[in-house]
Structure formats: structure tokens, C-alpha cells
C-alpha atoms as a printed R data frame, in Angstrom:
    type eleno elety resid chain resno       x      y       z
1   ATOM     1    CA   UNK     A     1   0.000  0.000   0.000
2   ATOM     2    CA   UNK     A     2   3.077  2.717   0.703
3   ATOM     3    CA   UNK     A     3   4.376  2.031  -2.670
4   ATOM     4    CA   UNK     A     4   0.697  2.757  -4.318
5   ATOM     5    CA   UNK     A     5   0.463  5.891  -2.121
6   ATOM     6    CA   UNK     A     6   3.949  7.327  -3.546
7   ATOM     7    CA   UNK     A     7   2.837  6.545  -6.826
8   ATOM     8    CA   UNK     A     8  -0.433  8.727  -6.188
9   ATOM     9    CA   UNK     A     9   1.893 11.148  -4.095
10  ATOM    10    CA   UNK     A    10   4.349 11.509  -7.622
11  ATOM    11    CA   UNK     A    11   1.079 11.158 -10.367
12  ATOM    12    CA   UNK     A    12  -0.107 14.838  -8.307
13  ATOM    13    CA   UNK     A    13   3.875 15.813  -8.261
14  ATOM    14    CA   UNK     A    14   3.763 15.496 -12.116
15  ATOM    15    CA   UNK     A    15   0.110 17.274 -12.383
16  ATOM    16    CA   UNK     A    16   2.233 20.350 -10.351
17  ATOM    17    CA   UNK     A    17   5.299 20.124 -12.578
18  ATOM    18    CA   UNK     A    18   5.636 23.180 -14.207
19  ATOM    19    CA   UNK     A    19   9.292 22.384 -15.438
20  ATOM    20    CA   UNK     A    20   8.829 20.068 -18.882
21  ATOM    21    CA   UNK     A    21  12.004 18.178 -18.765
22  ATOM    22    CA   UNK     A    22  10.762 17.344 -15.006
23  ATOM    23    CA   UNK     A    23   7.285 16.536 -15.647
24  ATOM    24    CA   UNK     A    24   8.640 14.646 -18.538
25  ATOM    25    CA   UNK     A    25  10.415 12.798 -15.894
26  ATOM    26    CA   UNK     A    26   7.556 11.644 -13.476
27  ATOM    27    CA   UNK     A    27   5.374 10.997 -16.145
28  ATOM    28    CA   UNK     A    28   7.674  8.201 -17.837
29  ATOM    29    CA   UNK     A    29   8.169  7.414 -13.877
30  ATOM    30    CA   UNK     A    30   4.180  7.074 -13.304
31  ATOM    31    CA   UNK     A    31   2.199  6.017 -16.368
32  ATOM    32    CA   UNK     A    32   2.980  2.789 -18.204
33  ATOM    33    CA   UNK     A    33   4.402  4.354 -21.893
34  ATOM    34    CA   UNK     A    34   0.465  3.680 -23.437
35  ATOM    35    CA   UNK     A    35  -1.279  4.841 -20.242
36  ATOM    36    CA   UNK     A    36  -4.670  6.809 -20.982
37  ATOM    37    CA   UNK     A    37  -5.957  9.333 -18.700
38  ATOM    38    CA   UNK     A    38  -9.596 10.434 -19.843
39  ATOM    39    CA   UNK     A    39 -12.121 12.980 -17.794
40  ATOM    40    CA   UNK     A    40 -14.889 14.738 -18.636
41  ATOM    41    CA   UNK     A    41 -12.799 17.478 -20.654
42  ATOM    42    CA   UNK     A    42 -10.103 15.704 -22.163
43  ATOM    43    CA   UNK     A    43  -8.523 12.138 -22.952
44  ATOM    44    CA   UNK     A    44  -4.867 11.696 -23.953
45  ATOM    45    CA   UNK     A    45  -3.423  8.463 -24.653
46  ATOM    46    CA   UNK     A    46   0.447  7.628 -24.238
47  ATOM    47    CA   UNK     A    47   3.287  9.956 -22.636
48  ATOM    48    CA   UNK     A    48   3.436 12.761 -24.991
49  ATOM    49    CA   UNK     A    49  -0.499 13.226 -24.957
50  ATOM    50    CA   UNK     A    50  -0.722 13.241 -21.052
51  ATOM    51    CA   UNK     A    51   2.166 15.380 -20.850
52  ATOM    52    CA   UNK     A    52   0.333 18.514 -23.067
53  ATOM    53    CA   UNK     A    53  -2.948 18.091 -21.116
54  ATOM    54    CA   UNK     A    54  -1.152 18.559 -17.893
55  ATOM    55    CA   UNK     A    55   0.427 21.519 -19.773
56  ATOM    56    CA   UNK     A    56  -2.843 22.596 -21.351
57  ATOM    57    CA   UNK     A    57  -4.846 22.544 -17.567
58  ATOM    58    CA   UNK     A    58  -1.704 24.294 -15.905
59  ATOM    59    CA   UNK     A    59  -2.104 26.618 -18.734
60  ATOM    60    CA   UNK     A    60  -6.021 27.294 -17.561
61  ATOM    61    CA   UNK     A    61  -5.128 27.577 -13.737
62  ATOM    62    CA   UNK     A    62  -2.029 29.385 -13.713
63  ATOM    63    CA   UNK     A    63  -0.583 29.408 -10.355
64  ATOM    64    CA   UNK     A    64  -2.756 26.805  -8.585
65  ATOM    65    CA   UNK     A    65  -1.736 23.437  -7.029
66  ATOM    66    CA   UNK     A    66  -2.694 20.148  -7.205
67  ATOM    67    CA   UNK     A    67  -3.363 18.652  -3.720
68  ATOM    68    CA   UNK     A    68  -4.575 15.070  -2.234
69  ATOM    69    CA   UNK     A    69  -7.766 15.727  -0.334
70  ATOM    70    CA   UNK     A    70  -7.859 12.456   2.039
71  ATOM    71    CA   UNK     A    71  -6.442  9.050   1.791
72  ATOM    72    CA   UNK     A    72  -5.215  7.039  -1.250
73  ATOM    73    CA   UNK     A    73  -7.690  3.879  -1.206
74  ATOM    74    CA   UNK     A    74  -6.512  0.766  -2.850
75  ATOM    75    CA   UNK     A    75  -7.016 -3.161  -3.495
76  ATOM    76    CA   UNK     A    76  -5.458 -5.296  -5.668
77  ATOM    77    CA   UNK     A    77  -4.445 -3.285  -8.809
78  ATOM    78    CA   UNK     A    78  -6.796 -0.294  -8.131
79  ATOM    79    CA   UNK     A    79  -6.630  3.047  -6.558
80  ATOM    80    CA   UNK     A    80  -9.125  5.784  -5.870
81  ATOM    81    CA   UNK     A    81  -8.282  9.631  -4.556
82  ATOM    82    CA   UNK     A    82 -10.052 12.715  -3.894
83  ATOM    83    CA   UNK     A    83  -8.003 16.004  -5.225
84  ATOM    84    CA   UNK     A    84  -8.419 19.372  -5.224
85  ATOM    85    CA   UNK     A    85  -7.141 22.597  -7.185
86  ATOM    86    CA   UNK     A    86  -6.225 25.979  -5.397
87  ATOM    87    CA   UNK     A    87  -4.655 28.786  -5.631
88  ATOM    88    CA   UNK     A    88  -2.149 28.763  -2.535
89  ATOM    89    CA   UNK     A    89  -3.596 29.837   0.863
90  ATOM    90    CA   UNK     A    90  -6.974 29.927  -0.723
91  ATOM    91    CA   UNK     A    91  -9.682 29.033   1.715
92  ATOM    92    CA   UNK     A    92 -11.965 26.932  -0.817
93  ATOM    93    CA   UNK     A    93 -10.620 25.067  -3.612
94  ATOM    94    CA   UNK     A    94 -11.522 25.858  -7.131
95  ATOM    95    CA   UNK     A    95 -11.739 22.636  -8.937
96  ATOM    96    CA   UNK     A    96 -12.497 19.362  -6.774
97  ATOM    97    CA   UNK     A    97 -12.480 15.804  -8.459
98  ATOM    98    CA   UNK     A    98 -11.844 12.248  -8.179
99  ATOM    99    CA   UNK     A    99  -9.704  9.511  -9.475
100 ATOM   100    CA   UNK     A   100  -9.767  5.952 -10.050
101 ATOM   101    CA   UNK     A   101  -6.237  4.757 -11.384
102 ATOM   102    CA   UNK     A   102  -5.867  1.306 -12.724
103 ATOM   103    CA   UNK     A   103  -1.960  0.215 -12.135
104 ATOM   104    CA   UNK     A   104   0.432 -2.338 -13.955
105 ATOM   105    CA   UNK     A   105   3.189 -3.610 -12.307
106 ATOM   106    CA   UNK     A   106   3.643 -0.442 -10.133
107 ATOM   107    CA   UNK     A   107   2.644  2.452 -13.057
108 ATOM   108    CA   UNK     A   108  -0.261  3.868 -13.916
109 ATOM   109    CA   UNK     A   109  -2.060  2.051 -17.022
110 ATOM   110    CA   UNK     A   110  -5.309  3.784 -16.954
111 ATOM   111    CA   UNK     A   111  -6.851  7.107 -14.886
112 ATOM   112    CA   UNK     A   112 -10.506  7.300 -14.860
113 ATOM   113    CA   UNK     A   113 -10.971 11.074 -13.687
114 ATOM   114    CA   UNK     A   114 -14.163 12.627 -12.495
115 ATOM   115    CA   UNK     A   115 -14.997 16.544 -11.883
116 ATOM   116    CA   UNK     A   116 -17.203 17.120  -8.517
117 ATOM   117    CA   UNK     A   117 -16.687 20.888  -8.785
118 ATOM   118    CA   UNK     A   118 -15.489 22.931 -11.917
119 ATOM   119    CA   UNK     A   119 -15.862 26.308 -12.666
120 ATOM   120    CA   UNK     A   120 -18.090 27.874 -15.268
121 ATOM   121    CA   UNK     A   121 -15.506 29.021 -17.836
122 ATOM   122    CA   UNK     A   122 -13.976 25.701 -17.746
């Protein structure tokens, strides 16, 4: 369980990354090389494709962070997390979701993202 909780702990470390070759970095660390990530606004398929939606939303919300809100929970080959996104030291977050990341052999294969709170313009 401490090794699926660092993964989750680096996947929001990469979502924060704001220096490419870095991100670049945790991403190949994280996601298996034909991982897909898909939420309700986007789906990207493979490295490069994650890596320019992470760019693309830290684009959107420059300035915020990427935070766990609770505990990783896991079984087997499956892990679930809350998350918000906030400008620091705001009181309320401004984008809440949730995540349910399939794993292979310790990387991410598959994120199945969901948006609890979003703001109009996005």
C-alpha cells in the first residue's frame, strides 16, 4: 500500500510540474508508456499526450496546485483519490475531483478522472 500511495503522491507531483524536462520525468516514472488518462474534458493516450494536457490545464489555472484531499484507497491493482485545485492559501478550492487509477506492475495504465466541482468558464 506505501508504494501505491507514492505513486499517487508523484502522479499529483507530475500534475504540479511546471518544469517540462521534469514533468517529462515523473510521467515516464508514473504512467505505463500507453497509459490513458480520460475525464470529462479531455482524454490523452500515451506519454506525450498526457504530458500537453497537464500543460494545457496548468495553462487554464495558472498558479494553482494540485493537492490530495484524504487518503489514497486501494485493493489489488486499483486506486481511488479525492483532489483538489487551489490557488495557494486559498480558503476553498476551485476545482475538486476524483480519481480511479488502474496500475500495472507499479505504473499507472489507466486514470478514470471525475470533476465534482469545476468552474463555469472551464
Amino acid at each position: 500500500m506505501n508504494a501505491t500511495r507514492e505513486l499517487i503522491a508523484n502522479y499529483i507531483r507530475a500534475w504540479n510540474e511546471t518544469d517540462p524536462l521534469r514533468r517529462r520525468v515523473l510521467i515516464e516514472d508514473v504512467y505505463a508508456e500507453h497509459a490513458v488518462y480520460t475525464d470529462p474534458l479531455a482524454q490523452a493516450r500515451g506519454w506525450e499526450a498526457i504530458d500537453t494536457t497537464i500543460d494545457a490545464v496548468q495553462g487554464m489555472f495558472p498558479g494553482h496546485v494540485f493537492t490530495l484531499a484524504g487518503d489514497v484507497d486501494a485493493h489489488h491493482d486499483v486506486a481511488r483519490f479525492h483532489w483538489h485545485l487551489a490557488a495557494p492559501g486559498a480558503d476553498e478550492p476551485l476545482v475538486i475531483g476524483f480519481d480511479v487509477a488502474e496500475l500495472d506492475e507499479g505504473r499507472i495504465r489507466r486514470v478514470h478522472g471525475f470533476l465534482d466541482k469545476v468552474p463555469m468558464a472551464a
